[in-house]
Amino acid sequence: MEQLKGIMVSPGIAIGRAYVYAEQKYSIPRYDISADQVIYEAERFLDAVQKAGAEIEALIKETSAAVGDGENSFLNAHLLMLNDPEFHERVNENLKQNKQNVEWILLKVAGEIAAKLDSLTDEYLRERGDDIYDVSQRIISQLLCIQKISLADLDEESIVVAHNLLPSDAVTMNKQKVIGIATDVGGKTSHTAILARSFEIPAVLGLSNITQYVQTGDELIVDGTKGLVIVKPDKREIKKYYNTLAEWHKHELQLLNLNKLPAETRDGKMISLEANIEIPEEVESVIAHGADGIGLYRSEFLFIRPNRFPTEEEQFQAYRSVLESVKGKSVTIRTVDLGGDKVIPGFNGINESNPILGWRAVRFCLSRPDIFKAQLRAMLRSSVYGNLKIMFPMISGIEELESILTLLEETKDELKGRDVPFNNDIPVGIMIEVPSAAFTSDILARQVDFVSIGTNDLIQYTIAVDRENERIAYLYEPFHPAVLRLIKLIVDNCHEKGIPVGMCGEMAGDLNAAVILIGLGLDELSMSPIVIPEIKKIIRSITIAEAEEVVGTIMAMKSFREIDIYMKQWSGKHLDFISY
Ligand code: PEP
Ligand code: MG
């Protein structure tokens, strides 16, 4: 039995067998062939080249529709390399001379070409070595008949163990069969964490090296509440955890009794408690946990699927279905926040050295008005089916916001010109998740109907700490005085301009932070649906005066550690919750 400690990211307990989802690694066989077999190997090579070519052409088609020809031009370059007569000649020459299997020859030839390119001074040409490697790997995969495994095909209940899960892996996995998640890397606000919480799958991330301890089929316990994974537990441990699981279910059921009650402080201030969702299927959980609405619908998860972007019609159907199924409650759809850590498979055209500071969210949308306007049309058209709000992510300044609002107006005019019905008074808001936006929130607030603070990114950019990196997770601290001061600034600026302020980053669902956020004056908190009842319980047990007193005390403290200790003590004294 081995106990590993990681970062607790999604509460609950899973007991079951591991499925190790590994990046495919394979060894290249090396063997001698006879002179007669050279022709046969050359034919195998040609056949694999053809199949690899078809694969690349399909990728070009998919990504061109989505991102335009400029961004996937590297795929055309791969096609050229694949069919380069000189490359073919080298492979055939080597086959004849060395009489070895073609996979091995290919590896040798690719290595030689890459080494030659590497010795050049031109940086562009040197980087082409990676492309040669990429193309030869594609041919070798065809020669070895290697197919990509997908978590969507999982057919037995399993705890997925992986070094890392991409958002695309997490969003497409078979959610009925994944009962727990444990990964080497990742932090509390990584997208795997967010999705695990949304899908109510217990998860522990940032375990450093769980993939070295576990094999597919090993028995595991994932304790998402304490951030522990127990590998090959003994009978006593399993029994103990089954008892904890029963307690956990009882606690959850008790909390659900709060569903029909409002999130109202003891002295009568109403807070809107809303849910964050990634895919329309989550609406069931939103309703089951008594949310007042959807405060953040991360629309990019419609886009983070293999193959292609959704059409306007597909988007319209998704938005409409969410709006209709919450029956009049408000739904805040955020326009696509693609790029950064949310990459699309097959769309590695976004090849940036600093993607988190790069071409993402509204920056991407402004450079691709065709994609952006299609989304706006889908949203506007869906607005007649419910209570829609539109929200723009990653705004960094007023020019960006004004350009976005101009595109929205243009799209409205186009729809009006075509007599397509939509609600002309849809509230429009922005996320504040970049320090420059926080500092200019007084200016930005004049142009919008509401603001929602995206602390996942705001903390990342304020403290300069990668939200996905478990090695520096200790620095990723919502209670950092700089973060708290920024939140206060945003709330005060927005209230002065008369608009409401919400929070939809993970901090909104942090049980230790709830009192602070109420004391700072936030009007709305949006979080993973499973946390709503517990946060509601806290809000119902405090007064505004108490919360403001807590804020007064902690704002005078100098470090996040001090604030953290104070909040844990305060919560222990005044509140009653299962801490996670
Ligand atoms: C945030 O940054 O706080 C946020 C809610 O957006 P995301 O987590 O999708 O980046
Ligand atoms: Mg964000």
Coordinates of C-alpha atoms and ligand atoms in Angstrom, one line a residue:
M1 CA 0.0 0.0 0.0
E2 CA 1.3 3.4 -1.0
Q3 CA -0.2 6.8 -0.1
L4 CA 0.5 9.7 -2.4
K5 CA -0.3 13.4 -1.7
G6 CA -1.3 15.7 -4.4
I7 CA -3.6 18.8 -4.9
M8 CA -7.2 18.2 -4.0
V9 CA -9.2 19.6 -6.9
S10 CA -12.5 17.8 -7.0
P11 CA -14.2 16.5 -3.8
G12 CA -15.5 13.0 -3.2
I13 CA -14.1 9.5 -3.0
A14 CA -13.5 7.0 -5.7
I15 CA -12.6 3.4 -5.1
G16 CA -11.8 1.3 -8.2
R17 CA -9.3 0.1 -10.7
A18 CA -6.8 2.2 -12.5
Y19 CA -6.7 2.9 -16.2
V20 CA -3.3 4.3 -17.1
Y21 CA -3.8 6.7 -20.0
A22 CA -0.3 7.1 -21.3
E23 CA 1.1 9.1 -24.1
Q24 CA 1.8 6.5 -26.7
K25 CA 5.5 5.5 -26.6
Y26 CA 6.7 2.7 -28.8
S27 CA 10.1 1.3 -29.6
I28 CA 11.2 1.2 -33.2
P29 CA 12.1 -2.3 -34.3
R30 CA 15.5 -2.9 -36.0
Y31 CA 16.3 -6.0 -38.0
D32 CA 18.2 -7.0 -41.1
I33 CA 16.5 -7.9 -44.3
S34 CA 17.6 -9.9 -47.4
A35 CA 18.2 -8.3 -50.8
D36 CA 14.9 -9.7 -52.0
Q37 CA 13.0 -8.0 -49.2
V38 CA 14.2 -4.5 -50.2
I39 CA 11.4 -4.1 -52.7
Y40 CA 8.9 -5.3 -50.2
E41 CA 10.1 -2.7 -47.6
A42 CA 10.1 0.0 -50.3
E43 CA 6.4 -0.8 -51.0
R44 CA 5.6 -0.7 -47.3
F45 CA 7.2 2.7 -47.2
L46 CA 5.1 4.0 -50.1
D47 CA 1.9 2.6 -48.7
A48 CA 2.6 4.3 -45.3
V49 CA 3.5 7.6 -47.0
Q50 CA 0.1 7.5 -48.8
K51 CA -1.8 6.9 -45.6
A52 CA 0.1 9.6 -43.7
G53 CA -0.6 11.9 -46.6
A54 CA -4.3 11.2 -46.4
E55 CA -4.2 11.8 -42.6
I56 CA -2.5 15.2 -43.2
E57 CA -5.0 16.2 -45.9
A58 CA -7.9 15.4 -43.6
L59 CA -6.3 17.6 -40.9
I60 CA -5.8 20.4 -43.4
K61 CA -9.5 20.3 -44.3
E62 CA -10.7 20.3 -40.7
T63 CA -8.4 23.0 -39.6
S64 CA -8.8 25.3 -42.7
A65 CA -12.6 25.5 -42.0
A66 CA -11.8 26.4 -38.4
V67 CA -8.7 28.6 -38.5
G68 CA -7.9 29.6 -42.0
D69 CA -5.1 28.5 -44.3
G70 CA -2.5 30.7 -42.8
E71 CA -2.4 29.0 -39.5
N72 CA -2.2 25.4 -40.7
S73 CA 0.4 26.1 -43.4
F74 CA 2.8 23.9 -41.6
L75 CA 0.6 20.9 -42.6
N76 CA 1.1 21.8 -46.3
A77 CA 4.8 21.9 -45.6
H78 CA 4.5 18.4 -44.1
L79 CA 2.8 17.2 -47.2
L80 CA 5.6 18.6 -49.4
M81 CA 8.2 16.9 -47.2
L82 CA 6.3 13.7 -47.3
N83 CA 6.3 13.6 -51.1
D84 CA 9.7 15.1 -51.6
P85 CA 11.5 13.0 -54.3
E86 CA 14.9 13.6 -52.6
F87 CA 13.6 12.3 -49.3
H88 CA 12.2 9.1 -51.1
E89 CA 15.5 8.6 -52.9
R90 CA 17.4 8.8 -49.7
V91 CA 15.2 6.2 -48.0
N92 CA 15.4 3.9 -51.0
E93 CA 19.2 4.3 -51.3
N94 CA 19.6 3.5 -47.6
L95 CA 17.4 0.5 -47.9
K96 CA 19.5 -0.9 -50.7
Q97 CA 22.8 -0.2 -49.0
N98 CA 22.0 -1.1 -45.4
K99 CA 19.4 -3.8 -45.8
Q100 CA 17.5 -3.0 -42.7
N101 CA 13.8 -2.7 -42.0
V102 CA 12.3 0.6 -43.3
E103 CA 11.2 2.0 -39.9
W104 CA 14.8 1.9 -38.8
I105 CA 16.0 3.4 -42.1
L106 CA 13.5 6.1 -41.8
L107 CA 14.6 7.0 -38.3
K108 CA 18.2 7.2 -39.6
V109 CA 17.4 9.3 -42.6
A110 CA 15.2 11.7 -40.6
G111 CA 18.1 12.0 -38.0
E112 CA 20.6 12.8 -40.8
I113 CA 18.4 15.5 -42.4
A114 CA 17.6 17.0 -39.0
A115 CA 21.3 17.1 -38.0
K116 CA 22.1 18.8 -41.3
L117 CA 19.4 21.4 -40.7
D118 CA 20.6 21.9 -37.2
S119 CA 24.0 22.9 -38.3
L120 CA 22.7 25.8 -40.3
T121 CA 22.7 29.3 -39.0
D122 CA 19.2 30.2 -40.3
E123 CA 16.9 29.7 -37.4
Y124 CA 13.9 29.0 -39.6
L125 CA 15.7 26.2 -41.4
R126 CA 17.0 24.8 -38.1
E127 CA 13.4 24.6 -36.8
R128 CA 12.4 22.5 -39.9
G129 CA 14.2 19.6 -38.2
D130 CA 11.2 19.2 -35.9
D131 CA 8.9 19.0 -39.0
I132 CA 11.1 16.2 -40.5
Y133 CA 10.8 14.4 -37.2
D134 CA 7.1 15.0 -37.1
V135 CA 6.6 13.7 -40.6
S136 CA 8.7 10.6 -40.1
Q137 CA 6.9 9.8 -36.8
R138 CA 3.6 10.0 -38.8
I139 CA 5.0 7.5 -41.4
I140 CA 6.3 5.2 -38.7
S141 CA 3.0 5.2 -36.9
Q142 CA 1.4 4.0 -40.1
L143 CA 4.1 1.3 -40.6
L144 CA 3.5 0.0 -37.1
C145 CA -0.3 0.3 -37.4
I146 CA -0.5 2.5 -34.2
Q147 CA -3.9 4.0 -33.5
K148 CA -4.6 6.7 -31.0
I149 CA -6.4 5.6 -27.9
S150 CA -9.2 7.8 -26.7
L151 CA -10.8 8.1 -23.2
A152 CA -14.1 8.3 -25.0
D153 CA -13.9 4.6 -25.7
L154 CA -13.4 3.6 -22.0
D155 CA -15.9 0.8 -21.4
E156 CA -15.3 -0.2 -17.8
E157 CA -15.6 2.0 -14.7
S158 CA -12.1 3.2 -14.0
I159 CA -9.9 5.7 -12.2
V160 CA -8.0 7.5 -15.0
V161 CA -4.3 7.9 -14.1
A162 CA -2.2 10.1 -16.5
H163 CA 0.8 12.3 -16.6
N164 CA -1.5 15.1 -17.8
L165 CA -5.0 15.3 -19.4
L166 CA -5.6 17.9 -22.1
P167 CA -8.9 19.8 -21.9
S168 CA -9.8 17.9 -25.1
D169 CA -9.2 14.5 -23.4
A170 CA -11.2 15.6 -20.4
V171 CA -14.2 17.0 -22.3
T172 CA -14.5 14.0 -24.6
M173 CA -13.9 11.2 -22.0
N174 CA -16.6 8.8 -21.3
K175 CA -18.0 10.4 -18.1
Q176 CA -20.1 7.5 -17.2
K177 CA -17.1 5.3 -16.8
V178 CA -14.5 7.7 -15.4
I179 CA -15.1 7.5 -11.6
G180 CA -11.9 9.2 -10.5
I181 CA -8.9 11.1 -11.9
A182 CA -5.2 11.2 -10.7
T183 CA -2.5 13.0 -12.6
D184 CA 1.2 13.8 -12.2
V185 CA 0.8 17.5 -13.1
G186 CA -1.9 20.2 -12.9
G187 CA -3.2 22.6 -10.3
K188 CA -6.5 23.6 -8.7
T189 CA -7.5 25.9 -11.5
S190 CA -6.2 23.9 -14.4
H191 CA -8.9 22.9 -16.9
T192 CA -8.8 19.3 -16.0
A193 CA -9.6 20.3 -12.4
I194 CA -12.4 22.5 -13.5
L195 CA -13.9 19.8 -15.7
A196 CA -13.5 17.2 -13.0
R197 CA -15.5 19.3 -10.6
S198 CA -18.1 20.1 -13.2
F199 CA -18.6 16.4 -13.9
E200 CA -18.5 15.6 -10.2
I201 CA -15.6 13.2 -10.6
P202 CA -13.3 13.0 -7.5
A203 CA -9.8 14.1 -8.6
V204 CA -6.3 14.7 -7.2
L205 CA -3.8 16.4 -9.5
G206 CA -0.2 17.4 -9.1
L207 CA 0.9 14.0 -7.7
S208 CA 4.3 14.3 -9.4
N209 CA 4.9 10.7 -10.3
I210 CA 1.8 8.6 -9.8
T211 CA 2.3 7.2 -13.3
Q212 CA 5.4 5.5 -12.1
Y213 CA 3.6 3.8 -9.2
V214 CA 0.5 2.6 -10.9
Q215 CA -0.3 0.1 -13.7
T216 CA -3.7 -0.4 -15.4
G217 CA -5.7 -2.7 -13.2
D218 CA -4.2 -1.7 -9.9
E219 CA -6.7 -1.0 -7.1
L220 CA -6.8 2.7 -6.1
I221 CA -8.6 5.0 -3.8
V222 CA -8.9 8.7 -4.8
D223 CA -9.7 10.9 -1.9
G224 CA -10.5 14.2 -3.7
T225 CA -11.5 15.8 -0.4
K226 CA -8.1 15.4 1.2
G227 CA -5.9 15.3 -1.9
L228 CA -4.8 11.7 -1.4
V229 CA -4.4 8.7 -3.6
I230 CA -3.9 5.3 -2.0
V231 CA -2.3 2.7 -4.3
K232 CA -3.2 -1.0 -3.7
P233 CA -5.0 -0.3 -0.4
D234 CA -5.4 -3.1 2.2
K235 CA -8.8 -4.4 3.3
R236 CA -8.9 -2.2 6.4
E237 CA -8.3 1.0 4.3
I238 CA -11.0 0.0 1.8
K239 CA -13.5 -0.6 4.5
K240 CA -12.7 2.7 6.2
Y241 CA -13.2 4.5 2.9
Y242 CA -16.5 2.8 2.1
N243 CA -17.7 4.2 5.5
T244 CA -16.4 7.7 4.6
L245 CA -18.2 7.4 1.3
A246 CA -21.5 6.7 3.0
E247 CA -21.0 9.7 5.3
W248 CA -20.2 11.8 2.3
H249 CA -23.4 10.9 0.6
K250 CA -25.4 11.6 3.8
H251 CA -23.8 15.0 4.0
E252 CA -24.6 15.8 0.4
L253 CA -28.2 14.8 0.8
Q254 CA -28.5 17.1 3.9
L255 CA -27.1 20.0 1.9
L256 CA -29.6 19.5 -0.9
N257 CA -32.3 20.4 1.6
L258 CA -31.1 24.0 1.1
N259 CA -32.0 24.0 -2.6
K260 CA -35.3 25.8 -2.2
L261 CA -33.9 28.4 0.2
P262 CA -32.3 31.6 -1.0
A263 CA -28.6 32.5 -0.4
E264 CA -29.4 35.3 2.0
T265 CA -27.3 36.5 4.9
R266 CA -28.8 36.6 8.4
D267 CA -29.3 40.3 8.0
G268 CA -31.1 40.0 4.7
K269 CA -28.6 40.6 1.8
M270 CA -29.3 38.3 -1.1
I271 CA -26.4 36.9 -3.0
S272 CA -27.0 35.3 -6.4
L273 CA -25.4 31.9 -6.4
E274 CA -24.8 30.7 -9.9
A275 CA -23.2 27.8 -11.7
N276 CA -20.2 27.4 -14.1
I277 CA -20.7 25.0 -16.9
E278 CA -18.7 23.8 -19.8
I279 CA -21.2 21.6 -21.8
P280 CA -25.0 21.7 -22.0
E281 CA -25.3 18.2 -20.3
E282 CA -24.3 19.9 -17.0
V283 CA -27.6 21.8 -16.7
E284 CA -29.1 18.8 -14.8
S285 CA -26.5 19.3 -12.1
V286 CA -27.1 23.1 -12.1
I287 CA -30.8 22.5 -11.3
A288 CA -30.1 19.6 -8.9
H289 CA -27.8 21.9 -6.8
G290 CA -30.3 24.8 -6.7
A291 CA -28.3 27.4 -8.7
D292 CA -29.9 30.8 -9.3
G293 CA -28.6 30.8 -12.9
I294 CA -25.6 30.1 -15.0
G295 CA -22.9 32.7 -14.3
L296 CA -20.4 31.3 -16.7
Y297 CA -21.0 29.0 -19.7
R298 CA -17.5 28.3 -21.1
S299 CA -18.5 28.2 -24.7
E300 CA -15.0 27.2 -25.9
F301 CA -15.7 23.6 -24.9
L302 CA -18.0 23.3 -27.9
F303 CA -14.9 24.1 -29.9
I304 CA -12.4 21.9 -28.1
R305 CA -13.3 18.8 -29.8
P306 CA -11.3 16.9 -32.3
N307 CA -11.9 17.5 -36.0
R308 CA -13.6 20.9 -36.5
F309 CA -15.2 24.0 -35.0
P310 CA -19.0 23.9 -34.5
T311 CA -21.1 25.6 -37.1
E312 CA -23.3 28.6 -36.3
E313 CA -26.3 26.3 -36.3
E314 CA -24.7 23.7 -33.9
Q315 CA -23.8 26.6 -31.5
F316 CA -27.3 28.0 -31.7
Q317 CA -28.8 24.6 -30.8
A318 CA -26.5 24.2 -27.8
Y319 CA -27.2 27.8 -26.5
R320 CA -30.9 27.4 -27.1
S321 CA -31.0 24.1 -25.3
V322 CA -29.2 25.5 -22.2
L323 CA -31.5 28.6 -22.2
E324 CA -34.6 26.5 -22.4
S325 CA -33.6 23.9 -19.9
V326 CA -33.0 26.4 -17.1
K327 CA -36.5 27.8 -17.5
G328 CA -36.1 31.5 -17.3
K329 CA -33.0 31.7 -15.1
S330 CA -30.2 33.8 -16.5
V331 CA -27.5 32.2 -18.6
T332 CA -24.2 34.1 -19.1
I333 CA -22.5 32.7 -22.1
R334 CA -18.9 33.7 -22.4
T335 CA -17.6 34.1 -26.0
V336 CA -14.8 31.6 -26.9
D337 CA -11.8 31.7 -24.7
L338 CA -9.6 29.7 -27.0
G339 CA -5.8 29.6 -27.0
G340 CA -3.5 29.8 -24.0
D341 CA -4.0 26.5 -22.2
K342 CA -7.2 25.7 -24.1
V343 CA -5.8 24.4 -27.3
I344 CA -7.6 22.5 -30.0
P345 CA -6.2 19.1 -31.2
G346 CA -4.9 19.3 -34.7
F347 CA -4.7 23.1 -34.4
N348 CA -1.1 23.4 -33.5
G349 CA -0.9 26.3 -35.9
I350 CA -0.9 28.4 -32.7
N351 CA 2.7 27.8 -32.1
E352 CA 3.7 30.5 -29.6
S353 CA 6.5 30.6 -27.1
N354 CA 4.2 32.3 -24.5
P355 CA 0.7 31.2 -25.2
I356 CA -0.7 32.3 -21.9
L357 CA 0.3 35.8 -22.8
G358 CA -0.5 35.3 -26.5
W359 CA -3.2 34.9 -29.1
R360 CA -6.1 33.9 -27.0
A361 CA -9.7 34.7 -26.1
V362 CA -10.9 38.1 -27.5
R363 CA -7.5 38.6 -29.2
F364 CA -8.2 35.5 -31.2
C365 CA -11.8 36.7 -31.8
L366 CA -10.7 40.1 -33.0
S367 CA -8.3 38.6 -35.6
R368 CA -11.0 36.1 -36.7
P369 CA -14.2 38.1 -37.0
D370 CA -15.7 35.4 -39.2
I371 CA -15.5 32.8 -36.4
F372 CA -16.4 35.4 -33.8
K373 CA -19.4 36.8 -35.6
A374 CA -20.8 33.3 -36.3
Q375 CA -20.7 32.8 -32.5
L376 CA -22.4 36.2 -31.8
R377 CA -25.1 35.4 -34.4
A378 CA -25.7 32.0 -32.7
M379 CA -25.9 33.7 -29.3
L380 CA -28.2 36.5 -30.5
R381 CA -30.5 34.1 -32.3
S382 CA -30.7 32.0 -29.1
S383 CA -31.6 35.0 -27.0
V384 CA -35.3 34.8 -27.8
Y385 CA -35.5 31.4 -26.0
G386 CA -34.5 32.6 -22.5
N387 CA -32.7 35.0 -20.3
L388 CA -29.3 35.5 -22.0
K389 CA -26.3 37.6 -21.0
I390 CA -23.2 37.8 -23.1
M391 CA -19.7 38.1 -21.5
F392 CA -16.3 38.7 -23.1
P393 CA -13.2 37.1 -21.6
M394 CA -9.6 38.5 -21.1
I395 CA -10.4 42.1 -21.8
S396 CA -7.2 44.0 -21.2
G397 CA -8.2 47.6 -22.0
I398 CA -10.8 50.0 -23.4
E399 CA -9.7 49.8 -27.1
E400 CA -10.2 46.0 -27.1
L401 CA -13.6 46.4 -25.4
E402 CA -14.7 49.0 -27.9
S403 CA -13.7 46.9 -30.9
I404 CA -15.6 44.0 -29.5
L405 CA -18.7 46.1 -28.8
T406 CA -18.5 47.4 -32.4
L407 CA -18.4 43.9 -33.8
L408 CA -21.5 43.0 -31.6
E409 CA -23.4 46.0 -32.9
E410 CA -22.4 45.1 -36.5
T411 CA -23.7 41.6 -36.0
K412 CA -26.9 42.9 -34.5
D413 CA -27.4 45.2 -37.6
E414 CA -26.8 42.3 -39.9
L415 CA -29.4 40.2 -38.2
K416 CA -31.9 43.1 -38.2
G417 CA -31.2 43.5 -41.9
R418 CA -32.2 39.9 -42.4
D419 CA -35.2 40.2 -40.1
V420 CA -33.8 37.5 -37.7
P421 CA -35.4 38.0 -34.3
F422 CA -33.2 38.5 -31.2
N423 CA -33.4 40.4 -27.9
N424 CA -31.9 43.8 -28.5
D425 CA -31.4 44.5 -24.8
I426 CA -29.2 41.6 -23.9
P427 CA -27.0 42.6 -20.9
V428 CA -23.4 42.7 -22.0
G429 CA -20.5 42.2 -19.5
I430 CA -16.8 41.5 -19.3
M431 CA -14.6 39.3 -17.3
I432 CA -11.9 41.0 -15.4
E433 CA -9.0 38.6 -15.3
V434 CA -6.0 40.8 -16.3
P435 CA -4.5 43.3 -13.9
S436 CA -4.7 46.1 -16.5
A437 CA -8.4 45.6 -16.7
A438 CA -8.7 45.6 -12.9
F439 CA -6.8 48.9 -12.6
T440 CA -9.0 50.5 -15.3
S441 CA -12.2 48.9 -14.1
D442 CA -13.6 52.4 -13.5
I443 CA -13.2 53.1 -17.2
L444 CA -14.4 49.8 -18.5
A445 CA -17.4 49.7 -16.1
R446 CA -18.9 52.7 -18.0
Q447 CA -19.3 50.6 -21.1
V448 CA -21.0 47.4 -19.8
D449 CA -23.9 46.2 -17.8
F450 CA -22.0 43.8 -15.5
V451 CA -18.6 42.6 -14.6
S452 CA -17.4 39.1 -13.5
I453 CA -14.0 38.6 -11.9
G454 CA -12.1 35.7 -13.3
T455 CA -9.7 35.0 -10.4
N456 CA -8.2 31.9 -12.0
D457 CA -6.4 34.1 -14.5
L458 CA -6.3 37.3 -12.4
I459 CA -4.3 35.4 -9.8
Q460 CA -2.0 33.9 -12.5
Y461 CA -1.3 37.3 -14.0
T462 CA -1.0 39.2 -10.8
I463 CA 1.4 36.9 -9.0
A464 CA 3.0 35.8 -12.3
V465 CA 2.4 32.1 -11.4
D466 CA 1.3 29.6 -14.0
R467 CA -2.1 28.2 -12.8
E468 CA -1.3 24.8 -14.2
N469 CA 2.1 24.3 -12.7
E470 CA 2.1 22.1 -9.6
R471 CA 5.7 23.0 -8.7
I472 CA 4.8 26.5 -8.0
A473 CA 1.3 25.8 -6.8
Y474 CA 2.3 27.1 -3.3
L475 CA 2.5 30.6 -4.8
Y476 CA -0.9 30.5 -6.4
E477 CA -2.7 32.1 -3.6
P478 CA -6.2 33.7 -3.7
F479 CA -5.5 35.4 -0.3
H480 CA -2.4 37.2 -1.5
P481 CA -2.9 40.8 -0.4
A482 CA -2.4 42.0 -4.0
V483 CA -5.3 39.8 -5.2
L484 CA -7.6 40.9 -2.4
R485 CA -6.7 44.6 -3.0
L486 CA -7.5 44.2 -6.7
I487 CA -10.8 42.5 -6.0
K488 CA -11.7 45.4 -3.7
L489 CA -10.7 47.9 -6.3
I490 CA -12.9 46.3 -9.0
V491 CA -15.9 46.0 -6.7
D492 CA -15.6 49.6 -5.5
N493 CA -15.2 50.9 -9.1
C494 CA -18.1 49.0 -10.5
H495 CA -20.4 49.8 -7.6
E496 CA -19.5 53.5 -8.0
K497 CA -20.6 53.2 -11.7
G498 CA -23.8 51.4 -10.5
I499 CA -23.2 48.0 -12.1
P500 CA -23.2 44.6 -10.3
V501 CA -20.0 42.6 -9.8
G502 CA -19.7 38.8 -9.7
M503 CA -16.9 36.3 -9.5
C504 CA -16.7 33.2 -11.6
G505 CA -13.1 32.0 -10.9
E506 CA -12.6 29.1 -8.6
M507 CA -12.2 31.4 -5.7
A508 CA -15.9 32.0 -5.7
G509 CA -16.4 28.4 -4.6
D510 CA -13.7 28.4 -2.0
L511 CA -15.3 27.8 1.4
N512 CA -12.7 29.7 3.3
A513 CA -13.0 32.7 1.0
A514 CA -16.9 33.0 1.0
V515 CA -17.0 35.4 4.0
I516 CA -14.3 37.6 2.6
L517 CA -16.1 37.9 -0.8
I518 CA -19.4 38.8 0.9
G519 CA -17.6 41.3 3.0
L520 CA -15.9 42.8 0.0
G521 CA -19.4 43.4 -1.5
L522 CA -19.6 40.9 -4.4
D523 CA -23.2 40.6 -5.7
E524 CA -22.9 37.2 -7.4
L525 CA -20.8 34.1 -7.1
S526 CA -20.6 31.5 -9.8
M527 CA -19.0 28.2 -9.2
S528 CA -19.0 24.4 -9.9
P529 CA -22.6 23.3 -9.1
I530 CA -21.5 20.8 -6.4
V531 CA -20.1 23.6 -4.2
I532 CA -23.3 25.7 -4.3
P533 CA -25.1 24.2 -1.3
E534 CA -22.1 24.4 1.0
I535 CA -21.5 28.1 0.0
K536 CA -25.2 28.8 0.5
K537 CA -25.0 27.3 4.0
I538 CA -22.2 29.7 4.8
I539 CA -23.9 32.7 3.5
R540 CA -27.1 31.9 5.4
S541 CA -25.1 31.6 8.6
I542 CA -23.3 35.0 8.6
T543 CA -24.2 38.7 8.6
I544 CA -22.8 41.5 6.4
A545 CA -21.5 43.2 9.6
E546 CA -19.5 40.0 10.5
A547 CA -18.2 39.7 6.9
E548 CA -17.1 43.3 6.8
E549 CA -15.3 43.0 10.1
V550 CA -13.4 40.0 8.8
V551 CA -12.5 42.0 5.7
G552 CA -11.4 44.9 7.9
T553 CA -9.1 42.6 9.8
I554 CA -7.5 40.7 6.9
M555 CA -7.0 43.7 4.7
A556 CA -4.6 45.0 7.4
M557 CA -2.5 41.7 7.2
K558 CA 0.7 41.6 5.3
S559 CA 0.9 38.0 3.9
F560 CA -1.4 35.4 2.4
R561 CA -0.1 32.9 5.1
E562 CA -1.3 35.1 7.9
I563 CA -4.7 35.6 6.2
D564 CA -5.0 31.9 5.5
I565 CA -4.4 30.9 9.1
Y566 CA -6.8 33.6 10.3
M567 CA -9.5 32.5 7.9
K568 CA -9.1 28.8 8.9
Q569 CA -9.4 29.7 12.6
W570 CA -12.4 32.0 11.9
S571 CA -14.2 29.4 9.8
G572 CA -13.5 26.7 12.5
K573 CA -15.1 29.0 15.1
H574 CA -18.0 30.3 13.2
L575 CA -18.9 27.9 10.4
D576 CA -19.7 24.2 10.1
F577 CA -18.6 22.6 6.8
I578 CA -16.6 19.7 5.6
S579 CA -13.5 21.4 4.4
Y580 CA -12.3 20.8 0.9
Ligands
PEP1 C1 -11.0 32.6 -14.7 O1 -10.0 32.9 -15.3 O2 -11.2 32.9 -13.5 C2 -12.1 32.0 -15.4 C3 -13.3 31.8 -14.9 O3 -11.9 31.6 -16.7 P1 -11.1 30.2 -17.1 O4 -10.9 29.5 -15.9 O5 -12.0 29.5 -18.1 O6 -9.8 30.8 -17.7
MG2 MG -9.9 32.9 -17.5

